[in-house]
mmCIF file of C-alpha atoms in Angstrom:
data_model
loop_
_atom_site.group_PDB
_atom_site.id
_atom_site.type_symbol
_atom_site.label_atom_id
_atom_site.label_comp_id
_atom_site.label_asym_id
_atom_site.label_seq_id
_atom_site.Cartn_x
_atom_site.Cartn_y
_atom_site.Cartn_z
ATOM 1 C CA UNK A 1415 -20.981 16.952 -30.727
ATOM 2 C CA UNK A 1416 -21.964 19.550 -28.130
ATOM 3 C CA UNK A 1417 -22.838 16.837 -25.620
ATOM 4 C CA UNK A 1418 -19.431 15.217 -25.999
ATOM 5 C CA UNK A 1419 -17.622 18.530 -25.444
ATOM 6 C CA UNK A 1420 -19.674 19.346 -22.372
ATOM 7 C CA UNK A 1421 -18.408 16.254 -20.574
ATOM 8 C CA UNK A 1422 -14.712 17.027 -21.005
ATOM 9 C CA UNK A 1423 -14.394 19.738 -18.314
ATOM 10 C CA UNK A 1424 -16.043 17.356 -15.847
ATOM 11 C CA UNK A 1425 -13.572 14.569 -16.696
ATOM 12 C CA UNK A 1426 -10.573 16.873 -16.337
ATOM 13 C CA UNK A 1427 -11.896 18.255 -13.064
ATOM 14 C CA UNK A 1428 -12.212 14.709 -11.775
ATOM 15 C CA UNK A 1429 -8.643 13.940 -12.837
ATOM 16 C CA UNK A 1430 -7.303 17.072 -11.114
ATOM 17 C CA UNK A 1431 -9.160 16.150 -7.924
ATOM 18 C CA UNK A 1432 -7.823 12.592 -8.121
ATOM 19 C CA UNK A 1433 -4.234 13.793 -8.457
ATOM 20 C CA UNK A 1434 -4.733 16.151 -5.521
ATOM 21 C CA UNK A 1435 -6.107 13.271 -3.467
ATOM 22 C CA UNK A 1436 -3.121 11.144 -4.448
ATOM 23 C CA UNK A 1437 -0.690 13.768 -3.135
ATOM 24 C CA UNK A 1438 -2.454 13.752 0.229
ATOM 25 C CA UNK A 1439 -3.086 10.015 0.402
ATOM 26 C CA UNK A 1440 -1.022 7.932 -2.053
ATOM 27 C CA UNK A 1441 -2.047 4.663 -0.410
ATOM 28 C CA UNK A 1442 -5.511 4.944 -1.947
ATOM 29 C CA UNK A 1443 -4.594 6.283 -5.384
ATOM 30 C CA UNK A 1444 -5.580 3.175 -7.374
ATOM 31 C CA UNK A 1445 -9.017 2.982 -5.812
ATOM 32 C CA UNK A 1446 -9.726 6.659 -6.479
ATOM 33 C CA UNK A 1447 -8.706 6.430 -10.130
ATOM 34 C CA UNK A 1448 -10.840 3.349 -10.625
ATOM 35 C CA UNK A 1449 -13.920 5.188 -9.377
ATOM 36 C CA UNK A 1450 -13.445 8.128 -11.737
ATOM 37 C CA UNK A 1451 -12.957 6.670 -15.181
ATOM 38 C CA UNK A 1452 -11.313 3.965 -17.242
ATOM 39 C CA UNK A 1453 -10.148 6.473 -19.847
ATOM 40 C CA UNK A 1454 -6.677 6.329 -21.385
ATOM 41 C CA UNK A 1455 -5.768 9.671 -19.793
ATOM 42 C CA UNK A 1456 -6.427 8.292 -16.321
ATOM 43 C CA UNK A 1457 -4.418 5.152 -17.023
ATOM 44 C CA UNK A 1458 -1.468 7.293 -18.105
ATOM 45 C CA UNK A 1459 -1.730 9.361 -14.940
ATOM 46 C CA UNK A 1460 -1.767 6.194 -12.872
ATOM 47 C CA UNK A 1461 1.532 5.151 -14.422
ATOM 48 C CA UNK A 1462 3.036 8.588 -13.752
ATOM 49 C CA UNK A 1463 1.846 8.390 -10.175
ATOM 50 C CA UNK A 1464 3.536 4.997 -9.761
ATOM 51 C CA UNK A 1465 6.829 6.467 -10.929
ATOM 52 C CA UNK A 1466 6.744 9.631 -8.872
ATOM 53 C CA UNK A 1467 5.297 8.439 -5.570
ATOM 54 C CA UNK A 1468 7.395 8.560 -2.427
ATOM 55 C CA UNK A 1469 6.429 5.016 -1.536
ATOM 56 C CA UNK A 1470 7.392 3.322 1.729
ATOM 57 C CA UNK A 1471 6.565 -0.245 2.732
ATOM 58 C CA UNK A 1472 6.324 0.856 6.349
ATOM 59 C CA UNK A 1473 3.249 2.920 5.398
ATOM 60 C CA UNK A 1474 1.295 -0.188 4.343
ATOM 61 C CA UNK A 1475 -1.427 -1.577 6.554
ATOM 62 C CA UNK A 1476 -3.318 -4.837 6.164
ATOM 63 C CA UNK A 1477 -5.865 -3.356 3.760
ATOM 64 C CA UNK A 1478 -3.078 -2.067 1.485
ATOM 65 C CA UNK A 1479 -1.590 -5.492 0.726
ATOM 66 C CA UNK A 1480 -4.274 -6.240 -1.855
ATOM 67 C CA UNK A 1481 -3.667 -2.850 -3.469
ATOM 68 C CA UNK A 1482 0.087 -3.117 -3.749
ATOM 69 C CA UNK A 1483 1.288 -6.700 -3.310
ATOM 70 C CA UNK A 1484 -1.179 -9.095 -4.940
ATOM 71 C CA UNK A 1485 -0.251 -10.460 -8.387
ATOM 72 C CA UNK A 1486 -2.138 -9.105 -11.368
ATOM 73 C CA UNK A 1487 -5.584 -10.688 -11.583
ATOM 74 C CA UNK A 1488 -6.190 -12.730 -14.718
ATOM 75 C CA UNK A 1489 -9.384 -12.078 -16.642
ATOM 76 C CA UNK A 1490 -12.114 -14.602 -15.960
ATOM 77 C CA UNK A 1491 -10.509 -15.957 -12.789
ATOM 78 C CA UNK A 1492 -11.796 -15.601 -9.257
ATOM 79 C CA UNK A 1493 -10.004 -14.097 -6.266
ATOM 80 C CA UNK A 1494 -10.911 -15.840 -2.991
ATOM 81 C CA UNK A 1495 -10.125 -14.088 0.293
ATOM 82 C CA UNK A 1496 -9.816 -16.039 3.505
ATOM 83 C CA UNK A 1497 -8.860 -14.887 6.969
ATOM 84 C CA UNK A 1498 -5.093 -15.306 6.616
ATOM 85 C CA UNK A 1499 -4.519 -15.756 2.885
ATOM 86 C CA UNK A 1500 -5.985 -14.996 -0.526
ATOM 87 C CA UNK A 1501 -5.782 -16.915 -3.788
ATOM 88 C CA UNK A 1502 -6.636 -16.836 -7.460
ATOM 89 C CA UNK A 1503 -8.526 -19.993 -8.394
ATOM 90 C CA UNK A 1504 -7.969 -21.649 -11.767
ATOM 91 C CA UNK A 1505 -11.061 -23.688 -12.606
ATOM 92 C CA UNK A 1506 -9.387 -25.326 -15.590
ATOM 93 C CA UNK A 1507 -6.708 -26.882 -13.371
ATOM 94 C CA UNK A 1508 -8.896 -27.121 -10.198
ATOM 95 C CA UNK A 1509 -6.376 -25.418 -7.924
ATOM 96 C CA UNK A 1510 -4.936 -22.000 -7.192
ATOM 97 C CA UNK A 1511 -2.615 -20.205 -9.595
ATOM 98 C CA UNK A 1512 -1.261 -18.407 -6.555
ATOM 99 C CA UNK A 1513 -1.791 -18.080 -2.833
ATOM 100 C CA UNK A 1514 -0.635 -14.874 -1.133
ATOM 101 C CA UNK A 1515 -0.211 -14.091 2.557
ATOM 102 C CA UNK A 1516 1.786 -12.126 5.093
ATOM 103 C CA UNK A 1517 4.121 -13.966 7.463
ATOM 104 C CA UNK A 1518 5.581 -12.097 10.419
ATOM 105 C CA UNK A 1519 7.763 -13.033 13.345
ATOM 106 C CA UNK A 1520 4.668 -12.843 15.563
ATOM 107 C CA UNK A 1521 2.901 -15.423 13.359
ATOM 108 C CA UNK A 1522 5.511 -18.031 14.226
ATOM 109 C CA UNK A 1523 4.126 -18.579 17.705
ATOM 110 C CA UNK A 1524 0.667 -19.743 18.701
ATOM 111 C CA UNK A 1525 -1.346 -22.642 20.048
ATOM 112 C CA UNK A 1526 -3.618 -23.489 17.112
ATOM 113 C CA UNK A 1527 -3.387 -27.221 16.555
ATOM 114 C CA UNK A 1528 -3.339 -28.965 13.204
ATOM 115 C CA UNK A 1529 -6.499 -31.070 12.764
ATOM 116 C CA UNK A 1530 -6.153 -32.152 9.112
ATOM 117 C CA UNK A 1531 -9.742 -31.124 8.360
ATOM 118 C CA UNK A 1532 -9.340 -31.186 4.582
ATOM 119 C CA UNK A 1533 -12.529 -30.045 2.842
ATOM 120 C CA UNK A 1534 -13.858 -28.402 -0.304
ATOM 121 C CA UNK A 1535 -13.760 -24.606 -0.421
ATOM 122 C CA UNK A 1536 -17.345 -23.386 -0.668
ATOM 123 C CA UNK A 1537 -16.110 -19.858 -1.407
ATOM 124 C CA UNK A 1538 -15.138 -20.978 -4.921
ATOM 125 C CA UNK A 1539 -18.204 -20.234 -7.045
ATOM 126 C CA UNK A 1540 -17.346 -22.916 -9.622
ATOM 127 C CA UNK A 1541 -16.658 -25.463 -6.833
ATOM 128 C CA UNK A 1542 -13.172 -26.450 -5.772
ATOM 129 C CA UNK A 1543 -11.521 -29.837 -5.949
ATOM 130 C CA UNK A 1544 -12.524 -32.202 -3.162
ATOM 131 C CA UNK A 1545 -10.869 -34.754 -0.902
ATOM 132 C CA UNK A 1546 -11.961 -37.695 -3.079
ATOM 133 C CA UNK A 1547 -9.967 -36.340 -6.012
ATOM 134 C CA UNK A 1548 -6.755 -37.195 -4.170
ATOM 135 C CA UNK A 1549 -7.803 -40.556 -2.734
ATOM 136 C CA UNK A 1550 -5.564 -43.402 -3.959
ATOM 137 C CA UNK A 1551 -3.967 -41.043 -6.476
ATOM 138 C CA UNK A 1552 -0.422 -41.490 -5.204
ATOM 139 C CA UNK A 1553 -0.166 -37.722 -4.628
ATOM 140 C CA UNK A 1554 -0.193 -35.737 -1.388
ATOM 141 C CA UNK A 1555 -2.634 -32.922 -0.737
ATOM 142 C CA UNK A 1556 0.222 -30.448 -0.744
ATOM 143 C CA UNK A 1557 -0.358 -27.177 1.091
ATOM 144 C CA UNK A 1558 0.462 -23.966 -0.759
ATOM 145 C CA UNK A 1559 0.077 -21.733 2.300
ATOM 146 C CA UNK A 1560 1.540 -24.075 4.965
ATOM 147 C CA UNK A 1561 -0.471 -25.061 8.018
ATOM 148 C CA UNK A 1562 2.615 -24.420 10.163
ATOM 149 C CA UNK A 1563 2.472 -20.741 9.142
ATOM 150 C CA UNK A 1564 -1.061 -20.498 10.552
ATOM 151 C CA UNK A 1565 -0.697 -21.701 14.137
ATOM 152 C CA UNK A 1566 -1.221 -18.129 15.374
ATOM 153 C CA UNK A 1567 -4.985 -18.460 14.774
ATOM 154 C CA UNK A 1568 -7.497 -21.303 15.005
ATOM 155 C CA UNK A 1569 -9.434 -19.861 12.059
ATOM 156 C CA UNK A 1570 -6.299 -19.423 9.942
ATOM 157 C CA UNK A 1571 -5.207 -22.988 10.744
ATOM 158 C CA UNK A 1572 -8.621 -24.435 9.865
ATOM 159 C CA UNK A 1573 -8.920 -22.511 6.598
ATOM 160 C CA UNK A 1574 -5.459 -23.644 5.489
ATOM 161 C CA UNK A 1575 -7.055 -27.069 4.897
ATOM 162 C CA UNK A 1576 -9.445 -25.871 2.200
ATOM 163 C CA UNK A 1577 -8.839 -27.869 -0.970
ATOM 164 C CA UNK A 1578 -8.329 -24.604 -2.857
ATOM 165 C CA UNK A 1579 -5.059 -24.370 -0.911
ATOM 166 C CA UNK A 1580 -3.956 -27.838 -2.070
ATOM 167 C CA UNK A 1581 -2.080 -29.078 -5.118
ATOM 168 C CA UNK A 1582 -1.063 -32.636 -6.091
ATOM 169 C CA UNK A 1583 2.494 -33.100 -4.869
ATOM 170 C CA UNK A 1584 4.642 -36.187 -5.015
ATOM 171 C CA UNK A 1585 5.206 -37.472 -1.460
ATOM 172 C CA UNK A 1586 8.997 -37.248 -1.684
ATOM 173 C CA UNK A 1587 8.661 -33.630 -2.787
ATOM 174 C CA UNK A 1588 5.978 -32.559 -0.314
ATOM 175 C CA UNK A 1589 7.619 -34.227 2.669
ATOM 176 C CA UNK A 1590 11.131 -33.396 1.556
ATOM 177 C CA UNK A 1591 12.419 -30.297 -0.179
ATOM 178 C CA UNK A 1592 9.054 -28.443 -0.141
ATOM 179 C CA UNK A 1593 8.865 -28.935 3.623
ATOM 180 C CA UNK A 1594 12.485 -27.780 3.886
ATOM 181 C CA UNK A 1595 11.631 -24.618 1.942
ATOM 182 C CA UNK A 1596 8.654 -23.879 4.178
ATOM 183 C CA UNK A 1597 10.907 -24.237 7.220
ATOM 184 C CA UNK A 1598 13.508 -21.961 5.628
ATOM 185 C CA UNK A 1599 10.868 -19.301 4.956
ATOM 186 C CA UNK A 1600 9.866 -19.377 8.627
ATOM 187 C CA UNK A 1601 13.525 -18.888 9.577
ATOM 188 C CA UNK A 1602 13.652 -15.860 7.276
ATOM 189 C CA UNK A 1603 10.463 -14.481 8.855
ATOM 190 C CA UNK A 1604 11.983 -14.895 12.309
ATOM 191 C CA UNK A 1605 15.086 -13.007 11.164
ATOM 192 C CA UNK A 1606 13.551 -10.347 8.906
ATOM 193 C CA UNK A 1607 10.264 -9.889 10.813
ATOM 194 C CA UNK A 1608 7.862 -9.343 7.913
ATOM 195 C CA UNK A 1609 7.578 -11.285 4.654
ATOM 196 C CA UNK A 1610 4.931 -11.221 1.930
ATOM 197 C CA UNK A 1611 4.749 -14.605 0.215
ATOM 198 C CA UNK A 1612 3.195 -15.667 -3.076
ATOM 199 C CA UNK A 1613 3.332 -19.377 -3.848
ATOM 200 C CA UNK A 1614 1.764 -21.928 -6.143
ATOM 201 C CA UNK A 1615 2.124 -24.488 -8.926
ATOM 202 C CA UNK A 1616 3.388 -23.687 -12.407
ATOM 203 C CA UNK A 1617 0.330 -24.409 -14.553
ATOM 204 C CA UNK A 1618 0.561 -24.624 -18.336
ATOM 205 C CA UNK A 1619 -1.559 -25.993 -21.166
ATOM 206 C CA UNK A 1620 1.120 -28.619 -21.804
ATOM 207 C CA UNK A 1621 0.367 -30.414 -18.520
ATOM 208 C CA UNK A 1622 -1.726 -33.511 -19.269
ATOM 209 C CA UNK A 1623 -1.735 -35.665 -16.111
ATOM 210 C CA UNK A 1624 -4.764 -35.217 -13.845
ATOM 211 C CA UNK A 1625 -6.241 -36.927 -10.789
ATOM 212 C CA UNK A 1626 -9.805 -37.483 -9.567
ATOM 213 C CA UNK A 1627 -13.214 -36.922 -11.078
ATOM 214 C CA UNK A 1628 -12.577 -33.174 -11.117
ATOM 215 C CA UNK A 1629 -9.411 -33.714 -13.185
ATOM 216 C CA UNK A 1630 -7.023 -31.838 -10.907
ATOM 217 C CA UNK A 1631 -3.889 -31.040 -12.917
ATOM 218 C CA UNK A 1632 -0.602 -32.469 -11.629
ATOM 219 C CA UNK A 1633 2.061 -29.726 -11.908
ATOM 220 C CA UNK A 1634 5.654 -30.437 -12.904
ATOM 221 C CA UNK A 1635 7.025 -27.775 -10.545
ATOM 222 C CA UNK A 1636 6.195 -25.202 -7.879
ATOM 223 C CA UNK A 1637 7.350 -21.691 -7.051
ATOM 224 C CA UNK A 1638 7.643 -19.294 -4.143
ATOM 225 C CA UNK A 1639 8.197 -15.571 -4.409
ATOM 226 C CA UNK A 1640 9.222 -13.931 -1.151
ATOM 227 C CA UNK A 1641 9.288 -10.195 -0.543
ATOM 228 C CA UNK A 1642 10.961 -8.865 2.594
ATOM 229 C CA UNK A 1643 9.026 -5.680 3.371
ATOM 230 C CA UNK A 1644 10.781 -4.880 6.637
ATOM 231 C CA UNK A 1645 12.682 -1.648 6.021
ATOM 232 C CA UNK A 1646 15.439 -0.670 5.533
ATOM 233 C CA UNK A 1647 16.632 -3.872 3.787
ATOM 234 C CA UNK A 1648 13.862 -4.467 1.248
ATOM 235 C CA UNK A 1649 14.627 -7.494 -0.915
ATOM 236 C CA UNK A 1650 12.953 -10.202 -2.977
ATOM 237 C CA UNK A 1651 13.782 -13.726 -4.077
ATOM 238 C CA UNK A 1652 12.108 -16.432 -6.121
ATOM 239 C CA UNK A 1653 12.468 -20.203 -6.111
ATOM 240 C CA UNK A 1654 11.233 -22.837 -8.573
ATOM 241 C CA UNK A 1655 11.493 -26.521 -7.628
ATOM 242 C CA UNK A 1656 10.490 -29.612 -9.649
ATOM 243 C CA UNK A 1657 7.700 -31.790 -8.256
ATOM 244 C CA UNK A 1658 9.986 -34.655 -7.280
ATOM 245 C CA UNK A 1659 12.576 -35.544 -4.673
ATOM 246 C CA UNK A 1660 14.948 -32.637 -4.205
ATOM 247 C CA UNK A 1661 18.389 -33.169 -5.675
ATOM 248 C CA UNK A 1662 20.088 -29.865 -4.790
ATOM 249 C CA UNK A 1663 20.400 -27.387 -1.948
ATOM 250 C CA UNK A 1664 17.583 -24.837 -1.763
ATOM 251 C CA UNK A 1665 19.872 -22.015 -2.825
ATOM 252 C CA UNK A 1666 20.427 -23.752 -6.166
ATOM 253 C CA UNK A 1667 16.722 -23.343 -6.988
ATOM 254 C CA UNK A 1668 16.686 -19.597 -6.291
ATOM 255 C CA UNK A 1669 16.343 -16.927 -8.965
ATOM 256 C CA UNK A 1670 15.051 -13.413 -9.578
ATOM 257 C CA UNK A 1671 11.334 -12.653 -9.448
ATOM 258 C CA UNK A 1672 11.545 -11.676 -13.127
ATOM 259 C CA UNK A 1673 12.636 -15.225 -13.940
ATOM 260 C CA UNK A 1674 9.728 -16.702 -11.960
ATOM 261 C CA UNK A 1675 7.396 -14.393 -13.906
ATOM 262 C CA UNK A 1676 8.810 -15.719 -17.162
ATOM 263 C CA UNK A 1677 8.229 -19.328 -16.088
ATOM 264 C CA UNK A 1678 4.755 -18.839 -14.607
ATOM 265 C CA UNK A 1679 3.262 -16.050 -16.721
ATOM 266 C CA UNK A 1680 2.209 -14.335 -13.477
ATOM 267 C CA UNK A 1681 2.837 -10.614 -13.002
ATOM 268 C CA UNK A 1682 3.937 -10.273 -9.363
ATOM 269 C CA UNK A 1683 3.772 -6.962 -7.483
ATOM 270 C CA UNK A 1684 2.608 -5.147 -10.637
ATOM 271 C CA UNK A 1685 0.957 -2.389 -8.591
ATOM 272 C CA UNK A 1686 4.122 -1.350 -6.787
ATOM 273 C CA UNK A 1687 5.679 1.933 -7.891
ATOM 274 C CA UNK A 1688 7.732 1.195 -10.996
ATOM 275 C CA UNK A 1689 11.084 2.075 -9.457
ATOM 276 C CA UNK A 1690 10.497 -0.440 -6.661
ATOM 277 C CA UNK A 1691 9.033 -3.158 -8.867
ATOM 278 C CA UNK A 1692 11.840 -3.027 -11.430
ATOM 279 C CA UNK A 1693 14.582 -3.074 -8.826
ATOM 280 C CA UNK A 1694 13.070 -5.830 -6.679
ATOM 281 C CA UNK A 1695 12.071 -8.130 -9.510
ATOM 282 C CA UNK A 1696 15.138 -7.889 -11.727
ATOM 283 C CA UNK A 1697 17.843 -8.285 -9.100
ATOM 284 C CA UNK A 1698 18.383 -10.676 -6.246
ATOM 285 C CA UNK A 1699 21.302 -11.652 -4.071
ATOM 286 C CA UNK A 1700 21.031 -15.088 -2.433
ATOM 287 C CA UNK A 1701 23.749 -14.093 0.014
ATOM 288 C CA UNK A 1702 21.297 -11.631 1.577
ATOM 289 C CA UNK A 1703 19.020 -14.572 2.413
ATOM 290 C CA UNK A 1704 21.348 -17.425 3.340
#
């Protein structure tokens, strides 16, 4: 009993110091809390900090994107970080649940050439799908993070051809409306300067069709969630499109981020301050994009 009581002043001192650190440097608050304790009191303080913080997207640097903008990591799944994008790999479906990356106006120019060097991703500890899985399957090796978004860097371009960045897409989808959406996103980046993009397949237990020896799941649909982080007009939009030839205009597939969360089960931007997350995810205005 006496030992238990003796630890409490130390815990509270740590919490006070953490809060003080947060006031000085809010961009590191999550990392500080994680080092101190996993107690319920600390978790509650983290939530209060998210509500009260004077958060600005303009204060984010490259190292902050993981802290604030990545989707919530699922237990038992692996986060893979490459030069220009990161992903959460789903071993059961042999592809990424999501791929996340920053796209800026500056990224739209560059001389890196596409070489189609598709290959397994050795960073995946459980081994990724491979090129043979797609051979004669009738499905394209559909990029999640597009190669055309990576021409600003030879390394980024090369790594976009890892099989962990691929998903089985019907040719008329991949070369049609999905390509159109990728082009539209680049137009938005050119106009709005800085976008954070999360994209991937919608993977559920109900999906039964697979390809290759590794049994790569064939998704019925794909999503993109796009967050414009260029102040002052911060906005977000989601799109979900069936894995088949497009039948509507892109705008018809748009929706709120909350709706994409409902369809995918993925918690996007869950580390943003609550007031920002709620506003961005629940509301969207397609007229601000098109």
